[in-house]
GROMACS .gro file of C-alpha atoms in nm:
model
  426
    1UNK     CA    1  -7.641   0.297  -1.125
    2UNK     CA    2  -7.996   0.322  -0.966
    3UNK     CA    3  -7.858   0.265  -0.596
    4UNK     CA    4  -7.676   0.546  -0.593
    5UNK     CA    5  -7.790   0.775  -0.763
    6UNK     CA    6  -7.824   1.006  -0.493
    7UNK     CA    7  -7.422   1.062  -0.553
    8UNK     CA    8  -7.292   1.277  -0.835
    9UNK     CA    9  -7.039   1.249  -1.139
   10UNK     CA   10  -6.764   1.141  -1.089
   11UNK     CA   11  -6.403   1.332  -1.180
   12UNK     CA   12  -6.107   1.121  -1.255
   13UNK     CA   13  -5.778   1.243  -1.043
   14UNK     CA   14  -5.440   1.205  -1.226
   15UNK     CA   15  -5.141   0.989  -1.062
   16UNK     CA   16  -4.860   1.189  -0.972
   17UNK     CA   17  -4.525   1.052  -0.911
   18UNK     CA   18  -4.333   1.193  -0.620
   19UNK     CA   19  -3.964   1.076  -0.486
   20UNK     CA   20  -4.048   0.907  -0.190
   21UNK     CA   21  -3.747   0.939   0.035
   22UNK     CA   22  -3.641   0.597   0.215
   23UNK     CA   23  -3.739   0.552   0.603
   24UNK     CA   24  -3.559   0.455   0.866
   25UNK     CA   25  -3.566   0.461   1.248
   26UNK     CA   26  -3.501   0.648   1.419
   27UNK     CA   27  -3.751   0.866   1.264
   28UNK     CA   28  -3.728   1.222   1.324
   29UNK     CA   29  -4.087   1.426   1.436
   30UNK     CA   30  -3.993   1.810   1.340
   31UNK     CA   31  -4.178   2.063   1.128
   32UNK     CA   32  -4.540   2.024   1.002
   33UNK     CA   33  -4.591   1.652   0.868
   34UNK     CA   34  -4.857   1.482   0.719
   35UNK     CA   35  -4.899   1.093   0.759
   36UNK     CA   36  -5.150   0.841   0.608
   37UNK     CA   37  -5.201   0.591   0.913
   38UNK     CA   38  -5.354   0.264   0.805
   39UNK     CA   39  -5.527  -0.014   1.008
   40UNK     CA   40  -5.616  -0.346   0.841
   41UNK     CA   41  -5.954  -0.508   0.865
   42UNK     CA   42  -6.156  -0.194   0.747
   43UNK     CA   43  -6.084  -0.024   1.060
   44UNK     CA   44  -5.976   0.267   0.866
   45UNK     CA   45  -5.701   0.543   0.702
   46UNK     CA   46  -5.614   0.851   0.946
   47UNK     CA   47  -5.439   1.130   0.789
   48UNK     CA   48  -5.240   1.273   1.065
   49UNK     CA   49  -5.180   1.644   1.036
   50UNK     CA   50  -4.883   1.671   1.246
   51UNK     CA   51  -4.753   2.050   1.371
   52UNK     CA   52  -4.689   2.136   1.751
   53UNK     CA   53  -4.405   1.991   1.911
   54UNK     CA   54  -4.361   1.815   2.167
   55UNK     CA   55  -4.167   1.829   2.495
   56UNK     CA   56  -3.816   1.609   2.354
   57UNK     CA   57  -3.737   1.800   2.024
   58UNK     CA   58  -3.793   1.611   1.681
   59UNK     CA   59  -3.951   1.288   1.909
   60UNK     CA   60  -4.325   1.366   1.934
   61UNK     CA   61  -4.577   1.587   1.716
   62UNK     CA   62  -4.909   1.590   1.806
   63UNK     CA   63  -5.202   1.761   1.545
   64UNK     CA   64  -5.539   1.606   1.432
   65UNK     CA   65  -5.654   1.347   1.174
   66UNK     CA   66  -5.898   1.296   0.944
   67UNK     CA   67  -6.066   0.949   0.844
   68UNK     CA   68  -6.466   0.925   0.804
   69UNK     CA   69  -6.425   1.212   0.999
   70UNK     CA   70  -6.235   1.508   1.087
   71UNK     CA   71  -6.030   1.671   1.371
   72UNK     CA   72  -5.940   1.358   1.590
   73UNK     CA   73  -5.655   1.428   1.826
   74UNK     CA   74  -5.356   1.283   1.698
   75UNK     CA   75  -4.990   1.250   1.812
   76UNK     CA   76  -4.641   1.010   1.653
   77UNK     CA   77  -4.352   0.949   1.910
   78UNK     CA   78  -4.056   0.862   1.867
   79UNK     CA   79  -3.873   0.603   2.168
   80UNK     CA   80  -3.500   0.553   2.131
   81UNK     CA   81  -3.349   0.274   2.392
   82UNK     CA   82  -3.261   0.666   2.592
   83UNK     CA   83  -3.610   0.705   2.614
   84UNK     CA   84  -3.699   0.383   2.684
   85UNK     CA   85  -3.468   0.314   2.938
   86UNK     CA   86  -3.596   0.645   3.116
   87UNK     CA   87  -3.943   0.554   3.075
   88UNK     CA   88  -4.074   0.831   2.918
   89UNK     CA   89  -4.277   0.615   2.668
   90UNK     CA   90  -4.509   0.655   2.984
   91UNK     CA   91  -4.621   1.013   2.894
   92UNK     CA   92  -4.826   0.836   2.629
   93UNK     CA   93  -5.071   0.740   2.994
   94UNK     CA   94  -5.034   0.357   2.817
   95UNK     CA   95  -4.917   0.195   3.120
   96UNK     CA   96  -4.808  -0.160   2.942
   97UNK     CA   97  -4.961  -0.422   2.703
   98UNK     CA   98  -4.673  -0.240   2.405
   99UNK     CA   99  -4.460  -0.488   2.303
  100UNK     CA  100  -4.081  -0.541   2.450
  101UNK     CA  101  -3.858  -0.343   2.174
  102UNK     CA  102  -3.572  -0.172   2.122
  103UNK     CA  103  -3.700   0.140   1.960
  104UNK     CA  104  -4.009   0.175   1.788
  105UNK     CA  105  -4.242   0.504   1.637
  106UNK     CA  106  -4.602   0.507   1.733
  107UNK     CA  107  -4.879   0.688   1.612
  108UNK     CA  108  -5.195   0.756   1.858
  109UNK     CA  109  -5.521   0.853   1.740
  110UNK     CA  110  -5.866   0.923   1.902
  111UNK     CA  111  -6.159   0.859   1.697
  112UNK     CA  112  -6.406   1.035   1.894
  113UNK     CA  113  -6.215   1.340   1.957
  114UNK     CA  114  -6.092   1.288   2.303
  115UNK     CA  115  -5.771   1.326   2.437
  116UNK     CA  116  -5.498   1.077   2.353
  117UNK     CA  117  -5.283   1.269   2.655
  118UNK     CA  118  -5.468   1.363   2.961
  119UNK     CA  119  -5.700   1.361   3.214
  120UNK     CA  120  -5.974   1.116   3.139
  121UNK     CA  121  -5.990   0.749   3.016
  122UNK     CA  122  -6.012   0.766   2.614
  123UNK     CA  123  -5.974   0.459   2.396
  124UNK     CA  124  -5.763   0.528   2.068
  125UNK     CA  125  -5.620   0.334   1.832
  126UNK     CA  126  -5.201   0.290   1.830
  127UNK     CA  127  -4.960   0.174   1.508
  128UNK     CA  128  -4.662   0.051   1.599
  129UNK     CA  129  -4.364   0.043   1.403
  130UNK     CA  130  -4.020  -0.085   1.461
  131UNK     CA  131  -3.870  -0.162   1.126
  132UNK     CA  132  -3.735  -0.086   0.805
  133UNK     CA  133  -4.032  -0.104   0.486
  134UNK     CA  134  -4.131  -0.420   0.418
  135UNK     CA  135  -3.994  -0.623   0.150
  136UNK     CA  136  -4.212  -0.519  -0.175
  137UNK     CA  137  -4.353  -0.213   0.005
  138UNK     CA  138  -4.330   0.161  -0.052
  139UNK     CA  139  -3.984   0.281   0.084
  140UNK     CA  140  -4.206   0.561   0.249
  141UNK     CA  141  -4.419   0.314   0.455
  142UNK     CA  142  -4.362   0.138   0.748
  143UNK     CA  143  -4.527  -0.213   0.862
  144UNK     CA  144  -4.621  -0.243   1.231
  145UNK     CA  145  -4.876  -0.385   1.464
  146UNK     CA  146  -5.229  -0.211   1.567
  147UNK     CA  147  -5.342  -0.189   1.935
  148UNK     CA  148  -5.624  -0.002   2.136
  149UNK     CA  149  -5.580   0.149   2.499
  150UNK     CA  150  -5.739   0.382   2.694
  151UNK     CA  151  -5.557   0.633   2.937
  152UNK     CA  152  -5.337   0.443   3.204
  153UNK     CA  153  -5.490   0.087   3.055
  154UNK     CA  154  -5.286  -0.181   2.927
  155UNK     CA  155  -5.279  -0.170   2.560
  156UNK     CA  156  -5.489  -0.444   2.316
  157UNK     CA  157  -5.337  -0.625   2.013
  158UNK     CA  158  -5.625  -0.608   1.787
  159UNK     CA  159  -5.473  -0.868   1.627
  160UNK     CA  160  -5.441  -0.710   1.287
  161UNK     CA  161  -5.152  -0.523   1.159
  162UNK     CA  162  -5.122  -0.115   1.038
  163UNK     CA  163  -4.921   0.053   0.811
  164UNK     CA  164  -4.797   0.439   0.816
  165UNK     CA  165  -4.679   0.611   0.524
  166UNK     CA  166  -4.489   0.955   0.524
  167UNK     CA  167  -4.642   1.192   0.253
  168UNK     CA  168  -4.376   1.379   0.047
  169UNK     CA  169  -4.620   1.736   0.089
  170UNK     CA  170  -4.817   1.928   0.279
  171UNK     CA  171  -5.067   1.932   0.262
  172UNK     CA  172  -5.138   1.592   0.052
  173UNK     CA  173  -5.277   1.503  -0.284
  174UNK     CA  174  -5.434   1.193  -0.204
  175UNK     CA  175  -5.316   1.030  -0.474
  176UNK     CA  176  -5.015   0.745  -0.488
  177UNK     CA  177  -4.928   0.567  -0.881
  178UNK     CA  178  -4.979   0.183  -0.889
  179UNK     CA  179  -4.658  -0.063  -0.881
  180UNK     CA  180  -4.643  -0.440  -0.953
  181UNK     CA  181  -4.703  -0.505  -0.607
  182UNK     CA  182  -4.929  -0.241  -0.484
  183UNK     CA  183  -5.279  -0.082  -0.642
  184UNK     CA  184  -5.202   0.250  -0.548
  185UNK     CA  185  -5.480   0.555  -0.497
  186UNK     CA  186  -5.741   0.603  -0.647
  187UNK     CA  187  -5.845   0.277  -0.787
  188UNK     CA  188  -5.957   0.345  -1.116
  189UNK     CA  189  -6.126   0.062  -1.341
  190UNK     CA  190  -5.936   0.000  -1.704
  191UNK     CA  191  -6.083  -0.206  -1.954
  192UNK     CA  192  -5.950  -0.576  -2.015
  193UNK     CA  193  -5.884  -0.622  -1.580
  194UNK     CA  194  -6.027  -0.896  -1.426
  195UNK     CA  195  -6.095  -0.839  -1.029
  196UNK     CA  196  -6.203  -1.095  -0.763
  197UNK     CA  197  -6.485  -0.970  -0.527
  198UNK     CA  198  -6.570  -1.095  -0.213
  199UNK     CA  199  -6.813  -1.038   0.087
  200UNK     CA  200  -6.741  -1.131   0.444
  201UNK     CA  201  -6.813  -1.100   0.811
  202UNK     CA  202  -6.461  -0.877   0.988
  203UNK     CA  203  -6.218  -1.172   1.061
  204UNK     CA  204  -6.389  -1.442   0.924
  205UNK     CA  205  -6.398  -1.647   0.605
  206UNK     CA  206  -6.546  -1.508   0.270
  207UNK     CA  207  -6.891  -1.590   0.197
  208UNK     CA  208  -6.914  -1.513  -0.166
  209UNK     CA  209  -6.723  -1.435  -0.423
  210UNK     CA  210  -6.734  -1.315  -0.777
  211UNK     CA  211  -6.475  -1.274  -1.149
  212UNK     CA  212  -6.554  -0.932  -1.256
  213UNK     CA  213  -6.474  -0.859  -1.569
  214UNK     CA  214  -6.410  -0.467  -1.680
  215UNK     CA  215  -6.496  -0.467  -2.042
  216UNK     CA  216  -6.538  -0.090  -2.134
  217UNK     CA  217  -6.388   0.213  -1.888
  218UNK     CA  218  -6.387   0.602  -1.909
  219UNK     CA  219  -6.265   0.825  -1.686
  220UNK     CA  220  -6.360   0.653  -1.359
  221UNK     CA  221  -6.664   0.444  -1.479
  222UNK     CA  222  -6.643   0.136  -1.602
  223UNK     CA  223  -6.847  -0.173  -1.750
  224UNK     CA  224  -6.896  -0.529  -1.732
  225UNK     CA  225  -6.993  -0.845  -1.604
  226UNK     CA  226  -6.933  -1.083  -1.323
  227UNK     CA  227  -6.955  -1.443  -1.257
  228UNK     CA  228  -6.918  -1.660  -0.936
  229UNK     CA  229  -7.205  -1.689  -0.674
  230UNK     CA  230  -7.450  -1.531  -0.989
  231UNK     CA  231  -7.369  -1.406  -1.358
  232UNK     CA  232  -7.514  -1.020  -1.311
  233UNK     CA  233  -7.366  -0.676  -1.508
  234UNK     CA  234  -7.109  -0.502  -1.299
  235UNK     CA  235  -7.062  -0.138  -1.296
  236UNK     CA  236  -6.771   0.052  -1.163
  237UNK     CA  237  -6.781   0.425  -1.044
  238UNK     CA  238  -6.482   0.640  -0.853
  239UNK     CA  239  -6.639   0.960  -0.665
  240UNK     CA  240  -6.344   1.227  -0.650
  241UNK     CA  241  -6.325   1.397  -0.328
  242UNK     CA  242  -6.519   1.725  -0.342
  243UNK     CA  243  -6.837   1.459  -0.342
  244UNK     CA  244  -7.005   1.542  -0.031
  245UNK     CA  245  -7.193   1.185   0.015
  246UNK     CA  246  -6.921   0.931  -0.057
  247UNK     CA  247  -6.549   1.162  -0.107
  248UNK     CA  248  -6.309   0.967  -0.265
  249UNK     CA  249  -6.464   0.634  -0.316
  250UNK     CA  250  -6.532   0.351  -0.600
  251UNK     CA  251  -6.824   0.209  -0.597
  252UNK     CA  252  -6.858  -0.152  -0.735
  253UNK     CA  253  -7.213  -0.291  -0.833
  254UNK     CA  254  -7.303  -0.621  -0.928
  255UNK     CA  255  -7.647  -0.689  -1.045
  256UNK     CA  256  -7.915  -0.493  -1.267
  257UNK     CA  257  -8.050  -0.169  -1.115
  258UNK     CA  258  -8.378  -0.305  -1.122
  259UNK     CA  259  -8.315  -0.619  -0.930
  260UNK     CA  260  -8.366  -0.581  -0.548
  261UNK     CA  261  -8.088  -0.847  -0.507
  262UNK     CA  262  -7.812  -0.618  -0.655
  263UNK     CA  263  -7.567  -0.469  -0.402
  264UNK     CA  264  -7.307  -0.208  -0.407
  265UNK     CA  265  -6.941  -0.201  -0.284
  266UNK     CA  266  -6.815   0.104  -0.126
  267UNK     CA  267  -6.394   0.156  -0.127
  268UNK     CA  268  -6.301   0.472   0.055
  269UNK     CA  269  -5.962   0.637   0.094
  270UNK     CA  270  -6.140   0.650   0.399
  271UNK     CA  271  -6.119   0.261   0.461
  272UNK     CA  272  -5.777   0.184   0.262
  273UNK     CA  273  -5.558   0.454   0.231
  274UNK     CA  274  -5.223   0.347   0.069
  275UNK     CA  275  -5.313   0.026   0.039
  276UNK     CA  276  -5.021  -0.208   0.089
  277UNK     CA  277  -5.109  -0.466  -0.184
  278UNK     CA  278  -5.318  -0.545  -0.485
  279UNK     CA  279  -5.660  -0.567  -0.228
  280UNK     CA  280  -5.890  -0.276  -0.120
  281UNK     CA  281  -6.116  -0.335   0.140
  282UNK     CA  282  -6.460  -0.197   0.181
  283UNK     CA  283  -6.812  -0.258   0.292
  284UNK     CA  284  -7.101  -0.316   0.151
  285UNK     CA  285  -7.374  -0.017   0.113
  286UNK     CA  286  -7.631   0.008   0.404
  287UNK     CA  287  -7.453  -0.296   0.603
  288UNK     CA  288  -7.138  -0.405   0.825
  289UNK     CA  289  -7.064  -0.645   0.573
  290UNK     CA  290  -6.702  -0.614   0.444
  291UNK     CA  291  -6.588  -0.636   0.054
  292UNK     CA  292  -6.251  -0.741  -0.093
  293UNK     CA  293  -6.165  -0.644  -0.436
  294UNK     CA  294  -5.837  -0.756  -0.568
  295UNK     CA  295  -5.674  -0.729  -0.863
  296UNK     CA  296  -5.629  -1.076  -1.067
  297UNK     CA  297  -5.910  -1.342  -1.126
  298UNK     CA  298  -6.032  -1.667  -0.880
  299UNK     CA  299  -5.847  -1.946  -0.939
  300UNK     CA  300  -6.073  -2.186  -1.140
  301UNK     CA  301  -6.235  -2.423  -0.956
  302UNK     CA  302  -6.267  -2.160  -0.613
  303UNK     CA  303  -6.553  -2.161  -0.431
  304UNK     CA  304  -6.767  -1.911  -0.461
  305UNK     CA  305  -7.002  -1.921  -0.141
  306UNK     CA  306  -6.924  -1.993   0.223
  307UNK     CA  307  -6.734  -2.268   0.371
  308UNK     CA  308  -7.001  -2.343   0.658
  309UNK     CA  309  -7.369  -2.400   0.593
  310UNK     CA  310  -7.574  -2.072   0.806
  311UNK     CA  311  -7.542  -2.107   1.156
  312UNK     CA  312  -7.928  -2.079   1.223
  313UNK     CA  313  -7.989  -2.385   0.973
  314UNK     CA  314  -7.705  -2.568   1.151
  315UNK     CA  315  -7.917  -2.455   1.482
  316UNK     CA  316  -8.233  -2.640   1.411
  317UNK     CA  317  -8.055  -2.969   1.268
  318UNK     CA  318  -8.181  -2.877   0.941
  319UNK     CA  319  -7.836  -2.880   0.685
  320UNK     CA  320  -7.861  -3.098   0.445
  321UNK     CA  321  -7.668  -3.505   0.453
  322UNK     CA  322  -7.663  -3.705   0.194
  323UNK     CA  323  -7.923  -3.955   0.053
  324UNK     CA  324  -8.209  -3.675   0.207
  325UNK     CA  325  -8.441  -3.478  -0.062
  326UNK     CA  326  -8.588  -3.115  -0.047
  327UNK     CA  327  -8.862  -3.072  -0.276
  328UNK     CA  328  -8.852  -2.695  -0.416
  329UNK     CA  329  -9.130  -2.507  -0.564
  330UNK     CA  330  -9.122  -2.203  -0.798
  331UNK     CA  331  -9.297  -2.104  -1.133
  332UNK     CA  332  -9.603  -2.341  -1.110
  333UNK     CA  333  -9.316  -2.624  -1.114
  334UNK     CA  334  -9.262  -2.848  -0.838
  335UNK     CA  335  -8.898  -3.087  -0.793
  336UNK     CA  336  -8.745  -3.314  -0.594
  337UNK     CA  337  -8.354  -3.254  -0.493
  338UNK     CA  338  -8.127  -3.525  -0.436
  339UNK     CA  339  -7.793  -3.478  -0.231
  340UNK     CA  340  -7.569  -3.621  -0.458
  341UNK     CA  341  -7.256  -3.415  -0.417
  342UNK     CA  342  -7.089  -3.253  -0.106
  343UNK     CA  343  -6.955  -2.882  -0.245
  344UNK     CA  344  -6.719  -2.680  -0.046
  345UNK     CA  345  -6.958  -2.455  -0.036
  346UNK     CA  346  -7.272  -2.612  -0.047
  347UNK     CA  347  -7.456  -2.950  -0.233
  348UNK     CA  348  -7.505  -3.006  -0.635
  349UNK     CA  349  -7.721  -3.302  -0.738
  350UNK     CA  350  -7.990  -3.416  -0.958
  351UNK     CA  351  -8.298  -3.175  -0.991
  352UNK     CA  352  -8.607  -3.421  -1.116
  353UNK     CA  353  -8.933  -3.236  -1.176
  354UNK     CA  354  -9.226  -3.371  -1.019
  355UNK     CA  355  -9.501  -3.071  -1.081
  356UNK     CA  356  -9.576  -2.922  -1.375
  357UNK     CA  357  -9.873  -2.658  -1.344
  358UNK     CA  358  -9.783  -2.441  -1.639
  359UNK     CA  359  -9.905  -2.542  -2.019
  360UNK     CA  360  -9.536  -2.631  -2.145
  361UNK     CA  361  -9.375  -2.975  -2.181
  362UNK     CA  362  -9.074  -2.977  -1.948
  363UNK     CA  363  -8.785  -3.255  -1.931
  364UNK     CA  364  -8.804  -3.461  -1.607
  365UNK     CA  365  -8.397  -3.440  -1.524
  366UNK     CA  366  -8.272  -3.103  -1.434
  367UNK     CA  367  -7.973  -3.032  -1.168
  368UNK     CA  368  -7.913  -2.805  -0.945
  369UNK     CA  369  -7.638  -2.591  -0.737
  370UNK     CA  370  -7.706  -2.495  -0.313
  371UNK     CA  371  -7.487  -2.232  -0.264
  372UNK     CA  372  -7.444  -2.110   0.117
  373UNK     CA  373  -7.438  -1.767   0.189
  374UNK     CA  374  -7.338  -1.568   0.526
  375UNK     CA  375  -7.648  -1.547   0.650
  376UNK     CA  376  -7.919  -1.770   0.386
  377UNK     CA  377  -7.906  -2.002   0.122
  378UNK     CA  378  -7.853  -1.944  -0.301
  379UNK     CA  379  -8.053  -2.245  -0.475
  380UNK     CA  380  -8.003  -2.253  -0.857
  381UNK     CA  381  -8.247  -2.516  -1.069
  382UNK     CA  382  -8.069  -2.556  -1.429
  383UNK     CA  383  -8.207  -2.692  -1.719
  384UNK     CA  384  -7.968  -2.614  -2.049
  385UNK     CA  385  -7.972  -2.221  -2.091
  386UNK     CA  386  -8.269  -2.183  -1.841
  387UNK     CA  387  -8.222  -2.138  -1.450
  388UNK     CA  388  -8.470  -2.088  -1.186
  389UNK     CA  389  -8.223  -1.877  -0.889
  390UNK     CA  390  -8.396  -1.853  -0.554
  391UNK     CA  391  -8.206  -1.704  -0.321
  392UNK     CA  392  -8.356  -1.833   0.073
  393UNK     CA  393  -8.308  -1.573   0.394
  394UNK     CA  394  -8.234  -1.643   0.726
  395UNK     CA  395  -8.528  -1.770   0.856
  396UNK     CA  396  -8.467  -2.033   1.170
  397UNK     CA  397  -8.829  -2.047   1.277
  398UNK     CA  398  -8.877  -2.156   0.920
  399UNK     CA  399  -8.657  -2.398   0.888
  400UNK     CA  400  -8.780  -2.532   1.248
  401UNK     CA  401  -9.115  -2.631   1.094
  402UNK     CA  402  -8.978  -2.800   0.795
  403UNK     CA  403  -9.007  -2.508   0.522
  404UNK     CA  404  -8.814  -2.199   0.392
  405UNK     CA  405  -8.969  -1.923   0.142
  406UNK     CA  406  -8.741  -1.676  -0.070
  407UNK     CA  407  -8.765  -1.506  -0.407
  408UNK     CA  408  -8.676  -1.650  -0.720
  409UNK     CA  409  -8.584  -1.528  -1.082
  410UNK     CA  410  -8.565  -1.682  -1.432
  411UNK     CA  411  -8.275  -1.627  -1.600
  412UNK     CA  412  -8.265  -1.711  -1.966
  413UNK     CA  413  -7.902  -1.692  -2.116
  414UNK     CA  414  -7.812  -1.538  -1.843
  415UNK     CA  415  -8.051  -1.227  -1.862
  416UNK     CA  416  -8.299  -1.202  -1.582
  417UNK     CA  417  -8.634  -1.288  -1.774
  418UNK     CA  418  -8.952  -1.274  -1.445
  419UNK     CA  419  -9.024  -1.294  -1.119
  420UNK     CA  420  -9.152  -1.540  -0.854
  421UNK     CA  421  -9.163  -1.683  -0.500
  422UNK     CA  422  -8.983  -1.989  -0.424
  423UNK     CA  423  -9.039  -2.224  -0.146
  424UNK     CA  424  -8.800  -2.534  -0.032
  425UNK     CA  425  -8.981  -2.821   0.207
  426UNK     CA  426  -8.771  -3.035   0.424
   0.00000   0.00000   0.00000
């Protein structure tokens, strides 16, 4: 795996199985605890180190917690209807914005190391909790809502949902077995799994998506090959936790090391912690873009690109209607594209080549697949076993003045043969 290479071996980690005791609220905050804090969207795992008291015995503990990084102020409560009714949910300094309950448990973190309690206005993240485990969950984790504040500020609903889970030790292995409904920690690749991967922006729609097949796997690596918005190898590779780059992490890459259009996955304890289901989120390496990875294939027939056409094509009246052409160039070949069939995530028509400056006899009638991506354009040209892939950047002054450029690759049963430019004219 050339793109990371920088990282080292990887160590598998056994599952262990621990009794995980039932919760229930009111919960109880006594004693050293440890607490795995999870926010949805790729906001990120806390793991709250819980040991001073606070001032209402066995309702508050306040310690630090560690995510992408370590020793962030961190406190739980615990509000009965007592407390509420006295108000002392207001020592928190969140003067409203919570929602209306009867009881509820919250866990406060800063992530920049400020106070959560205090002088000064801090903004940290807050889990709510008011209920028993969800149905299908962990009996050790609780479901609840995620909010920011800042001292004496209303709260935020960040209108994405958290989960907390009560670890059986102290201090924590890090590790949680898989169950029918949930993946558990780590995520380790096993040969004969099939996994849907996806790339989108935070809160919005996917904008490609990919089968990936595991065909061999060995203590934390694994092998294989994925199909969707391209057909490229896929490699799988868990980093245990004493790596000092990427600590407790799989990395998932799809492409050939030597093609510059590969990418790689990064899934972090980190980003997921316990996750709640069969889906770990992460991000892709070197960008803000996030990645999915769940367990089970696409549904035949899914789309594989994005729903909308690029917003800067879209900006310069330049997507594609039906009955237009694009001529495309690439290889010394020159065609003609016909919009002959609206896609869900794109166009698919006839391909007819109308430029031939190489030596070989080519077939006139080819097709073709334009495939949108987040922020460009995927144009396959298909003739048989052969396909010329050009994959088209955002480029709005381009596309202004009639013409995008982008590289292209022959692929010749599905192995990347050579290289090119490519070059679409409106």
């Amino acid at each position: 795996m050339r793109l990371l290479t920088s990282l080292t071996a990887a160590a598998s980690l056994t599952l262990g199985a621990a009794h995980a005791q039932t919760l229930s609220l009111p919960l109880t905050f006594d004693g050293p605890q440890t607490w795995q804090v999870r926010f949805d969207e790729g906001i990120g795992n806390w793991t709250f180190g819980l040991t001073t008291p606070g001032a209402v015995k066995g309702r508050q503990l306040t310690g630090t917690a560690t995510s992408r990084t370590a020793g962030n102020r961190a406190a739980a409560f615990m509000f009965t209807p007592d407390d509420l009714k006295a108000g002392r949910d207001r020592a928190t300094g969140i003067v409203d914005g919570l929602p209306k309950l009867n009881q509820y448990a919250l866990f406060a973190v800063e992530p920049e190391n400020g106070q959560i309690i205090g002088s000064g206005a801090y903004t940290r993240l807050l889990c709510v909790v008011s209920g028993p485990p969800a149905p299908g969950s962990a009996p050790n984790t609780l479901t609840g809502r995620a909010y920011a504040a800042s001292l004496n500020r209303p709260a935020q609903d960040t209108g994405v949902g958290c989960t907390a889970t009560r670890e059986t030790g102290t201090p924590t292995s890090f590790t949680r077995p898989a169950t029918p409904q949930a993946l558990g920690w780590p995520v380790l690749p096993q040969a004969g799994q099939n996994w849907t991967l996806q790339t989108r922006p935070a809160f919005s729609a996917p904008t490609a998506k990919w089968n990936v097949r595991v065909d061999t796997a060995s203590g934390g690596a694994g092998q294989g090959q994925a199909t969707g918005l391209s057909s490229a190898p896929a490699e799988f590779k868990y980093f245990d936790r004493s790596d000092r780059q990427y600590p407790d992490t799989l990395a998932v890459q799809i492409g050939e090391d030597r093609d510059p259009r590969a990418f790689v996955c990064l899934f972090s304890f980190a980003s997921n912690g316990y996750t709640p289901g069969r889906t770990v989120l992460g991000r892709a390496l070197l960008t803000d873009t996030l990645c999915e990875l769940t367990l089970g294939a696409l549904a035949p027939g899914s789309s594989v690109g994005a729903a909308q056409p690029p917003r800067w094509l879209d900006g310069v009246n330049r997507v594609p209607k039906a009955g237009q052409t694009w001529t495309f160039s690439t290889f010394q070949l020159t065609y003609r594209l016909s919009f002959d069939r609206a896609e869900p995530d794109g166009w698919s028509g006839r391909a007819t080549l109308t430029g031939n400056g190489t030596a070989e006899k080519l077939p006139a009638d080819w097709t073709y697949r334009l495939t949108w991506l987040a922020t460009g354009l995927k144009l396959d040209v298909t003739l048989g076993g052969a396909t010329f892939s050009c994959v088209l950047p955002e480029q709005a002054q381009g596309a202004l003045g009639g013409s995008l450029s982008g590289d292209a690759v022959l692929l010749a049963g599905g192995k990347r043969q050579q290289e090119n430019n490519c070059r679409v004219e409106f």
